[in-house]
Amino acid sequence: MMVAFCGLLLMTNMSASIANPLNDPETIERRVTELLGQMTLAEKIGQMSQHNASEGYAPDYLADGLRAGRVGSVINVVDVDAVNELQRIAVEESRLGIPLMVGRDVIHGFETIMPIPLGQAATWNRELVKEGARVAALEAVTAGINWTFAPMIDISRDARWGRIAESLGESVFLTNELAVAMVAGFQGDDLAKPGSIAACAKHFAGYGAVESGRDYATTNIPEIKLRNVHLRPFKAAVDAGVATLMTSFSDVNGVPATGNEFLLRQVLRDEWNFDGLVVSDWDSIRQLQVHGLTENDKESAFEAATAGVDMEMHGDAYSNHLAELVEEGRISISSIDTAVANILRAKFRLGLFENPFTNPEKLPSIANGRALETAQQAALQSVVMLKNDHGTLPLSAEQLSSVAVIGPLADAPYQQLGTWIFDGDVELSITPMHAIHSLVGRDVDVRYVRAMENSRSRVSEAFDEAVEIAGDSDATILFLGEESILSGEAHSRADINLPGDQAELVRRIRETGKPVIAVILAGRPLTLTNIVDQVDAMLFAWHPGTMGGPAIADLLFGIESPSGKLPATFPRMVGQIPIYYSQKNTGKPPSPDKIAHIDEIDTRAPQTSLGMTAFHLDAGYTPLFAFGHGLSYTTFDYEHIRPSAYEIGPGDTVTISAELTNSGDVAADEVVQLYARDLVATVTRPVRELKGFKRVRLEPGQTVTVAFDLHTNDLAFYGRDMRLRTEPGEFHVWIGGSSETELRTEFRIVDND
Ligand code: BGC
């Protein structure tokens, strides 16, 4: 091993451009086979077991396990000395010296926290999302981490679900693109290079469809929908070279994902040829028994191993029972070998055999300011301006003499970071209140009242003071929403209004008659129907992370224009869920003249007068804010949409273009979106599907042509036979600034036969 190590050093010193010879697939396969050949069954099962090492040192039981080769990976150890000690025992004191994978949930940053993933999705910026993951990886490697459990790419169309915060939203295309960007950011161009960590696409699969948005609940997803929606981001991540996948906690069509052979074998291995590592979710193998799929841990180990779970995350079903199952002949040694090969392959790809230890001083350094700048840019581009009546925003520091900053989330450094921030440094957080002070405090009298202890508070004693200050100020900025603890894993809500007495606070402040701006910080889309008319302008900032404050202040005072676009539909009422832009037409589609409202029903009229279409009597059929929506301080005009050809053949590409003009007075970014509809197909298709997007910056008065190439494969879908196909026929395509754009053209795919 030492000789190979020196050889490698020599090679890299000779020329940085020569590819690492140990990293070519054939060499890796040879090394995997050689190593497997030396392993005992116990050592193989050891590789399949991941242990929680959150003690932060090497307790005796763990050290003994490492020496005996009973541990393949550890999770939750973030002290570099502890990691190095665990690696040292594994590498130097175990028989075969196999290094450890060291896993941690680095979800949207490590020390420096980017916006929650849903907020990052609102940037619609591939490069920025990639850079956010890169920064997170560069920070995480200094602690010895070589594996993150991200990106979470469960399609999420239910804002009640707390984990929508961790997702990239409702759209297949947006999730695909940003999943690929995140994988590239975490893994770099070579997993073995210092600064790269293995990514983990999770949770395979369908977790976002939990019934009523209740975390861990059952999912029932017809195979055609699984394939056309939920599986697609995973396929994109696999094609992008994601090193690992994690199973979901949930039951999928009667078989929990962790024991689901259809997903893990048929789709993932047989159809997609994935040769990376599949890890269970936390203890989810033993939970197969709780689901009622098995009688005991031994049967759970059998189901998970048979289905194709390579490694058990925190649990002992594998370590306690796999050997017995092999001895009984119920699990073949070859299937154990396949699982262990998947694990070893990941370790070789990570270069762990050559470089098991972490020396923070030898790692690539992060340029001064890069992490905070990325966090600020990401926050800036993630904020969505939902409403801006009469040009209320931006505020002008020259014209204001005083501003009231009110609300429980104006100065909450921890809360603005969002869910899953185990290692986030709250000391780095700059809150909106502080940022507004530093930006305009010299010219404007900034008066802060928290008004509520937290977002859930029902104590309104401080409202009088807040109203008084608001009444005395030229404008009020209300910082409302939900704390980080109200979203994330196991933090689902059935009511997604602003919690506590926040709506009452808005009503009271409204009465002052002064301009009211609401800035909402939250981990999910909220139903804002009861407050949206009470405010003049509204920014939706998600949980914006470390640099949320400066980003929000810059937007409020017009240093930069808002440019975020919604990655998920905002319902009017919770009962509309699931509501998403890519729905089907139905046989009775609603339209403004074919709906009625419950308050206007004439009880004497015949029933048919109620529209007889697919709508709710009390909510209509439209959302409060559509997918892709987001306003700017300038205006963008779209015109002259056209296809490069009105007819194309299978395998061809058509270019759809439109002209975009910045018709306002300020330079700003716009996220241009392309949607398509397959009008007639052998299975029903959505009324619109996102097929492209570009973020472009335009100076005032500037016009650009924005063009998207659409290959016929980009229009493919799974049909009745569960095979991917593109069918000939007519397609409508739209370009615009939201999913509601009406600027349309069409083309046909003609069958050459
Ligand atoms: C979550 C995973 C996470 C794991 C490890 C589980 O409860 O579902 O997403 O990666 O814990 O922390």
PDB file of C-alpha atoms in Angstrom, residues 308-509:
ATOM      1  CA  GLY A 308     -30.800  -4.080  -2.104  1.00  0.00           C
ATOM      2  CA  VAL A 309     -29.959  -1.843   0.853  1.00  0.00           C
ATOM      3  CA  ASP A 310     -26.158  -1.976   1.091  1.00  0.00           C
ATOM      4  CA  MET A 311     -25.603  -0.224   4.407  1.00  0.00           C
ATOM      5  CA  GLU A 312     -27.705   0.102   7.539  1.00  0.00           C
ATOM      6  CA  MET A 313     -27.707   3.586   9.044  1.00  0.00           C
ATOM      7  CA  HIS A 314     -27.753   3.413  12.831  1.00  0.00           C
ATOM      8  CA  GLY A 315     -29.361   0.109  13.696  1.00  0.00           C
ATOM      9  CA  ASP A 316     -28.192  -3.410  14.355  1.00  0.00           C
ATOM     10  CA  ALA A 317     -30.444  -5.578  12.234  1.00  0.00           C
ATOM     11  CA  TYR A 318     -27.622  -6.292   9.783  1.00  0.00           C
ATOM     12  CA  SER A 319     -24.887  -6.764  12.360  1.00  0.00           C
ATOM     13  CA  ASN A 320     -27.052  -9.076  14.466  1.00  0.00           C
ATOM     14  CA  HIS A 321     -28.728 -11.162  11.784  1.00  0.00           C
ATOM     15  CA  LEU A 322     -27.106 -11.139   8.350  1.00  0.00           C
ATOM     16  CA  ALA A 323     -24.543 -13.825   9.188  1.00  0.00           C
ATOM     17  CA  GLU A 324     -27.249 -16.200  10.348  1.00  0.00           C
ATOM     18  CA  LEU A 325     -29.317 -15.503   7.237  1.00  0.00           C
ATOM     19  CA  VAL A 326     -26.310 -16.347   5.063  1.00  0.00           C
ATOM     20  CA  GLU A 327     -25.590 -19.515   7.032  1.00  0.00           C
ATOM     21  CA  GLU A 328     -29.211 -20.603   6.607  1.00  0.00           C
ATOM     22  CA  GLY A 329     -28.866 -20.088   2.879  1.00  0.00           C
ATOM     23  CA  ARG A 330     -31.630 -17.473   2.769  1.00  0.00           C
ATOM     24  CA  ILE A 331     -29.258 -14.733   1.654  1.00  0.00           C
ATOM     25  CA  SER A 332     -26.565 -15.693  -0.791  1.00  0.00           C
ATOM     26  CA  ILE A 333     -22.965 -14.704  -0.255  1.00  0.00           C
ATOM     27  CA  SER A 334     -22.993 -13.236  -3.731  1.00  0.00           C
ATOM     28  CA  SER A 335     -25.671 -10.730  -2.784  1.00  0.00           C
ATOM     29  CA  ILE A 336     -23.613  -9.777   0.286  1.00  0.00           C
ATOM     30  CA  ASP A 337     -20.608  -9.370  -2.004  1.00  0.00           C
ATOM     31  CA  THR A 338     -22.576  -7.106  -4.302  1.00  0.00           C
ATOM     32  CA  ALA A 339     -23.564  -4.861  -1.399  1.00  0.00           C
ATOM     33  CA  VAL A 340     -20.025  -4.747  -0.006  1.00  0.00           C
ATOM     34  CA  ALA A 341     -18.620  -4.068  -3.462  1.00  0.00           C
ATOM     35  CA  ASN A 342     -20.926  -1.061  -3.733  1.00  0.00           C
ATOM     36  CA  ILE A 343     -19.562   0.237  -0.436  1.00  0.00           C
ATOM     37  CA  LEU A 344     -15.905  -0.420  -1.230  1.00  0.00           C
ATOM     38  CA  ARG A 345     -16.315   1.117  -4.668  1.00  0.00           C
ATOM     39  CA  ALA A 346     -17.568   4.330  -3.044  1.00  0.00           C
ATOM     40  CA  LYS A 347     -14.564   4.322  -0.693  1.00  0.00           C
ATOM     41  CA  PHE A 348     -12.103   3.797  -3.533  1.00  0.00           C
ATOM     42  CA  ARG A 349     -13.784   6.539  -5.554  1.00  0.00           C
ATOM     43  CA  LEU A 350     -13.405   8.861  -2.584  1.00  0.00           C
ATOM     44  CA  GLY A 351      -9.697   8.100  -2.507  1.00  0.00           C
ATOM     45  CA  LEU A 352      -9.984   7.076   1.132  1.00  0.00           C
ATOM     46  CA  PHE A 353      -7.489   4.232   0.851  1.00  0.00           C
ATOM     47  CA  GLU A 354      -4.835   6.714  -0.233  1.00  0.00           C
ATOM     48  CA  ASN A 355      -5.901   9.599   2.005  1.00  0.00           C
ATOM     49  CA  PRO A 356      -7.861   8.405   5.013  1.00  0.00           C
ATOM     50  CA  PHE A 357      -6.792  11.223   7.327  1.00  0.00           C
ATOM     51  CA  THR A 358      -7.765  14.858   7.460  1.00  0.00           C
ATOM     52  CA  ASN A 359      -5.194  17.566   7.830  1.00  0.00           C
ATOM     53  CA  PRO A 360      -7.191  20.804   7.682  1.00  0.00           C
ATOM     54  CA  GLU A 361      -4.051  22.749   6.792  1.00  0.00           C
ATOM     55  CA  LYS A 362      -3.514  20.737   3.634  1.00  0.00           C
ATOM     56  CA  LEU A 363      -7.070  21.143   2.393  1.00  0.00           C
ATOM     57  CA  PRO A 364      -8.024  23.684  -0.258  1.00  0.00           C
ATOM     58  CA  SER A 365      -8.773  26.905   1.564  1.00  0.00           C
ATOM     59  CA  ILE A 366     -11.907  28.900   0.969  1.00  0.00           C
ATOM     60  CA  ALA A 367     -11.035  32.339  -0.333  1.00  0.00           C
ATOM     61  CA  ASN A 368     -11.626  35.044   2.203  1.00  0.00           C
ATOM     62  CA  GLY A 369     -15.246  36.109   2.101  1.00  0.00           C
ATOM     63  CA  ARG A 370     -16.304  33.459  -0.426  1.00  0.00           C
ATOM     64  CA  ALA A 371     -18.617  31.620   1.958  1.00  0.00           C
ATOM     65  CA  LEU A 372     -20.387  34.717   3.237  1.00  0.00           C
ATOM     66  CA  GLU A 373     -20.637  36.222  -0.247  1.00  0.00           C
ATOM     67  CA  THR A 374     -22.194  33.021  -1.569  1.00  0.00           C
ATOM     68  CA  ALA A 375     -24.613  32.924   1.335  1.00  0.00           C
ATOM     69  CA  GLN A 376     -25.565  36.560   0.722  1.00  0.00           C
ATOM     70  CA  GLN A 377     -26.003  36.122  -3.039  1.00  0.00           C
ATOM     71  CA  ALA A 378     -28.072  32.995  -2.495  1.00  0.00           C
ATOM     72  CA  ALA A 379     -30.280  34.767   0.045  1.00  0.00           C
ATOM     73  CA  LEU A 380     -30.611  37.793  -2.223  1.00  0.00           C
ATOM     74  CA  GLN A 381     -31.688  35.748  -5.209  1.00  0.00           C
ATOM     75  CA  SER A 382     -33.975  33.486  -3.164  1.00  0.00           C
ATOM     76  CA  VAL A 383     -36.292  36.213  -1.900  1.00  0.00           C
ATOM     77  CA  VAL A 384     -39.539  36.344  -3.854  1.00  0.00           C
ATOM     78  CA  MET A 385     -41.479  39.587  -4.042  1.00  0.00           C
ATOM     79  CA  LEU A 386     -45.067  38.389  -3.953  1.00  0.00           C
ATOM     80  CA  LYS A 387     -46.734  41.774  -4.041  1.00  0.00           C
ATOM     81  CA  ASN A 388     -45.759  45.428  -4.443  1.00  0.00           C
ATOM     82  CA  ASP A 389     -48.706  47.822  -4.735  1.00  0.00           C
ATOM     83  CA  HIS A 390     -48.107  51.368  -5.911  1.00  0.00           C
ATOM     84  CA  GLY A 391     -44.345  50.924  -5.933  1.00  0.00           C
ATOM     85  CA  THR A 392     -44.244  50.747  -2.114  1.00  0.00           C
ATOM     86  CA  LEU A 393     -40.875  49.061  -2.451  1.00  0.00           C
ATOM     87  CA  PRO A 394     -38.081  49.860  -2.694  1.00  0.00           C
ATOM     88  CA  LEU A 395     -37.939  52.149   0.277  1.00  0.00           C
ATOM     89  CA  SER A 396     -35.839  55.237  -0.120  1.00  0.00           C
ATOM     90  CA  ALA A 397     -33.444  56.113   2.663  1.00  0.00           C
ATOM     91  CA  GLU A 398     -33.459  59.715   1.387  1.00  0.00           C
ATOM     92  CA  GLN A 399     -37.209  60.052   1.595  1.00  0.00           C
ATOM     93  CA  LEU A 400     -37.854  58.299   4.882  1.00  0.00           C
ATOM     94  CA  SER A 401     -37.088  59.860   8.174  1.00  0.00           C
ATOM     95  CA  SER A 402     -38.190  56.897  10.269  1.00  0.00           C
ATOM     96  CA  VAL A 403     -39.079  53.252   9.802  1.00  0.00           C
ATOM     97  CA  ALA A 404     -40.631  50.805  12.256  1.00  0.00           C
ATOM     98  CA  VAL A 405     -39.167  47.294  12.257  1.00  0.00           C
ATOM     99  CA  ILE A 406     -41.617  45.024  13.989  1.00  0.00           C
ATOM    100  CA  GLY A 407     -42.068  41.313  14.538  1.00  0.00           C
ATOM    101  CA  PRO A 408     -40.713  38.137  16.097  1.00  0.00           C
ATOM    102  CA  LEU A 409     -38.409  37.327  13.172  1.00  0.00           C
ATOM    103  CA  ALA A 410     -36.711  40.704  12.664  1.00  0.00           C
ATOM    104  CA  ASP A 411     -33.893  39.913  15.027  1.00  0.00           C
ATOM    105  CA  ALA A 412     -33.797  36.147  15.457  1.00  0.00           C
ATOM    106  CA  PRO A 413     -30.278  35.032  14.420  1.00  0.00           C
ATOM    107  CA  TYR A 414     -30.884  31.336  15.006  1.00  0.00           C
ATOM    108  CA  GLN A 415     -34.374  31.163  13.511  1.00  0.00           C
ATOM    109  CA  GLN A 416     -33.358  32.664  10.184  1.00  0.00           C
ATOM    110  CA  LEU A 417     -31.003  29.721   9.598  1.00  0.00           C
ATOM    111  CA  GLY A 418     -33.837  27.210   9.139  1.00  0.00           C
ATOM    112  CA  THR A 419     -33.973  23.478   9.676  1.00  0.00           C
ATOM    113  CA  TRP A 420     -30.992  21.047   9.547  1.00  0.00           C
ATOM    114  CA  ILE A 421     -28.182  23.310  10.617  1.00  0.00           C
ATOM    115  CA  PHE A 422     -26.348  20.997  13.009  1.00  0.00           C
ATOM    116  CA  ASP A 423     -23.002  22.730  12.543  1.00  0.00           C
ATOM    117  CA  GLY A 424     -24.213  26.193  11.581  1.00  0.00           C
ATOM    118  CA  ASP A 425     -22.464  29.021  13.382  1.00  0.00           C
ATOM    119  CA  VAL A 426     -25.195  31.246  14.744  1.00  0.00           C
ATOM    120  CA  GLU A 427     -22.595  33.877  15.635  1.00  0.00           C
ATOM    121  CA  LEU A 428     -22.163  34.538  11.923  1.00  0.00           C
ATOM    122  CA  SER A 429     -25.846  35.339  11.408  1.00  0.00           C
ATOM    123  CA  ILE A 430     -26.696  38.899  10.526  1.00  0.00           C
ATOM    124  CA  THR A 431     -30.340  39.641  11.191  1.00  0.00           C
ATOM    125  CA  PRO A 432     -32.543  41.957   9.118  1.00  0.00           C
ATOM    126  CA  MET A 433     -32.840  44.377  12.040  1.00  0.00           C
ATOM    127  CA  HIS A 434     -29.066  44.740  12.320  1.00  0.00           C
ATOM    128  CA  ALA A 435     -28.618  44.928   8.566  1.00  0.00           C
ATOM    129  CA  ILE A 436     -31.255  47.639   8.179  1.00  0.00           C
ATOM    130  CA  HIS A 437     -29.533  49.589  10.925  1.00  0.00           C
ATOM    131  CA  SER A 438     -26.149  49.352   9.274  1.00  0.00           C
ATOM    132  CA  LEU A 439     -27.520  50.140   5.823  1.00  0.00           C
ATOM    133  CA  VAL A 440     -29.676  53.183   6.593  1.00  0.00           C
ATOM    134  CA  GLY A 441     -29.311  53.837  10.326  1.00  0.00           C
ATOM    135  CA  ARG A 442     -27.376  57.060   9.752  1.00  0.00           C
ATOM    136  CA  ASP A 443     -30.153  58.652   7.679  1.00  0.00           C
ATOM    137  CA  VAL A 444     -33.251  56.932   8.969  1.00  0.00           C
ATOM    138  CA  ASP A 445     -34.505  56.488  12.517  1.00  0.00           C
ATOM    139  CA  VAL A 446     -34.947  52.695  12.754  1.00  0.00           C
ATOM    140  CA  ARG A 447     -37.330  51.766  15.598  1.00  0.00           C
ATOM    141  CA  TYR A 448     -37.532  48.138  16.571  1.00  0.00           C
ATOM    142  CA  VAL A 449     -40.312  46.399  18.511  1.00  0.00           C
ATOM    143  CA  ARG A 450     -40.410  42.625  18.685  1.00  0.00           C
ATOM    144  CA  ALA A 451     -44.132  42.701  19.544  1.00  0.00           C
ATOM    145  CA  MET A 452     -44.348  38.916  19.985  1.00  0.00           C
ATOM    146  CA  GLU A 453     -42.076  36.585  21.898  1.00  0.00           C
ATOM    147  CA  ASN A 454     -42.260  34.165  18.993  1.00  0.00           C
ATOM    148  CA  SER A 455     -44.411  33.447  15.956  1.00  0.00           C
ATOM    149  CA  ARG A 456     -46.763  31.193  17.939  1.00  0.00           C
ATOM    150  CA  SER A 457     -47.418  33.675  20.697  1.00  0.00           C
ATOM    151  CA  ARG A 458     -51.001  34.527  21.593  1.00  0.00           C
ATOM    152  CA  VAL A 459     -49.983  37.294  23.936  1.00  0.00           C
ATOM    153  CA  SER A 460     -50.809  40.646  22.389  1.00  0.00           C
ATOM    154  CA  GLU A 461     -49.756  42.949  25.230  1.00  0.00           C
ATOM    155  CA  ALA A 462     -46.980  44.534  23.193  1.00  0.00           C
ATOM    156  CA  PHE A 463     -49.223  45.258  20.205  1.00  0.00           C
ATOM    157  CA  ASP A 464     -50.197  48.706  21.499  1.00  0.00           C
ATOM    158  CA  GLU A 465     -46.577  49.790  21.613  1.00  0.00           C
ATOM    159  CA  ALA A 466     -46.002  48.355  18.140  1.00  0.00           C
ATOM    160  CA  VAL A 467     -49.013  50.220  16.774  1.00  0.00           C
ATOM    161  CA  GLU A 468     -47.863  53.443  18.375  1.00  0.00           C
ATOM    162  CA  ILE A 469     -44.371  53.176  16.913  1.00  0.00           C
ATOM    163  CA  ALA A 470     -45.783  52.204  13.505  1.00  0.00           C
ATOM    164  CA  GLY A 471     -48.171  55.142  13.604  1.00  0.00           C
ATOM    165  CA  ASP A 472     -45.281  57.513  14.335  1.00  0.00           C
ATOM    166  CA  SER A 473     -43.069  56.137  11.556  1.00  0.00           C
ATOM    167  CA  ASP A 474     -43.095  56.755   7.823  1.00  0.00           C
ATOM    168  CA  ALA A 475     -43.374  53.034   7.036  1.00  0.00           C
ATOM    169  CA  THR A 476     -43.480  49.711   8.863  1.00  0.00           C
ATOM    170  CA  ILE A 477     -41.608  46.561   7.971  1.00  0.00           C
ATOM    171  CA  LEU A 478     -43.158  43.524   9.630  1.00  0.00           C
ATOM    172  CA  PHE A 479     -40.976  40.436  10.010  1.00  0.00           C
ATOM    173  CA  LEU A 480     -43.374  37.529  10.319  1.00  0.00           C
ATOM    174  CA  GLY A 481     -43.512  33.819   9.557  1.00  0.00           C
ATOM    175  CA  GLU A 482     -42.465  30.709  11.436  1.00  0.00           C
ATOM    176  CA  GLU A 483     -39.375  29.755  13.390  1.00  0.00           C
ATOM    177  CA  SER A 484     -37.079  27.058  12.089  1.00  0.00           C
ATOM    178  CA  ILE A 485     -38.560  24.502  14.458  1.00  0.00           C
ATOM    179  CA  LEU A 486     -41.905  24.652  12.671  1.00  0.00           C
ATOM    180  CA  SER A 487     -40.546  22.965   9.551  1.00  0.00           C
ATOM    181  CA  GLY A 488     -38.142  20.140   8.805  1.00  0.00           C
ATOM    182  CA  GLU A 489     -38.287  16.462   9.707  1.00  0.00           C
ATOM    183  CA  ALA A 490     -41.322  15.472  11.782  1.00  0.00           C
ATOM    184  CA  HIS A 491     -42.449  19.107  11.883  1.00  0.00           C
ATOM    185  CA  SER A 492     -45.531  19.071   9.712  1.00  0.00           C
ATOM    186  CA  ARG A 493     -48.492  21.380  10.142  1.00  0.00           C
ATOM    187  CA  ALA A 494     -52.156  20.904   9.229  1.00  0.00           C
ATOM    188  CA  ASP A 495     -52.860  24.642   9.300  1.00  0.00           C
ATOM    189  CA  ILE A 496     -50.334  26.670   7.317  1.00  0.00           C
ATOM    190  CA  ASN A 497     -51.568  30.138   8.167  1.00  0.00           C
ATOM    191  CA  LEU A 498     -49.197  32.431  10.018  1.00  0.00           C
ATOM    192  CA  PRO A 499     -49.187  30.907  13.495  1.00  0.00           C
ATOM    193  CA  GLY A 500     -50.147  32.641  16.732  1.00  0.00           C
ATOM    194  CA  ASP A 501     -51.576  36.149  16.712  1.00  0.00           C
ATOM    195  CA  GLN A 502     -49.535  37.403  13.774  1.00  0.00           C
ATOM    196  CA  ALA A 503     -52.557  38.081  11.574  1.00  0.00           C
ATOM    197  CA  GLU A 504     -54.019  40.193  14.365  1.00  0.00           C
ATOM    198  CA  LEU A 505     -50.743  42.124  14.585  1.00  0.00           C
ATOM    199  CA  VAL A 506     -50.940  42.818  10.855  1.00  0.00           C
ATOM    200  CA  ARG A 507     -54.538  44.005  11.200  1.00  0.00           C
ATOM    201  CA  ARG A 508     -53.621  46.369  14.018  1.00  0.00           C
ATOM    202  CA  ILE A 509     -50.634  47.808  12.163  1.00  0.00           C
TER     203      ILE A 509
END
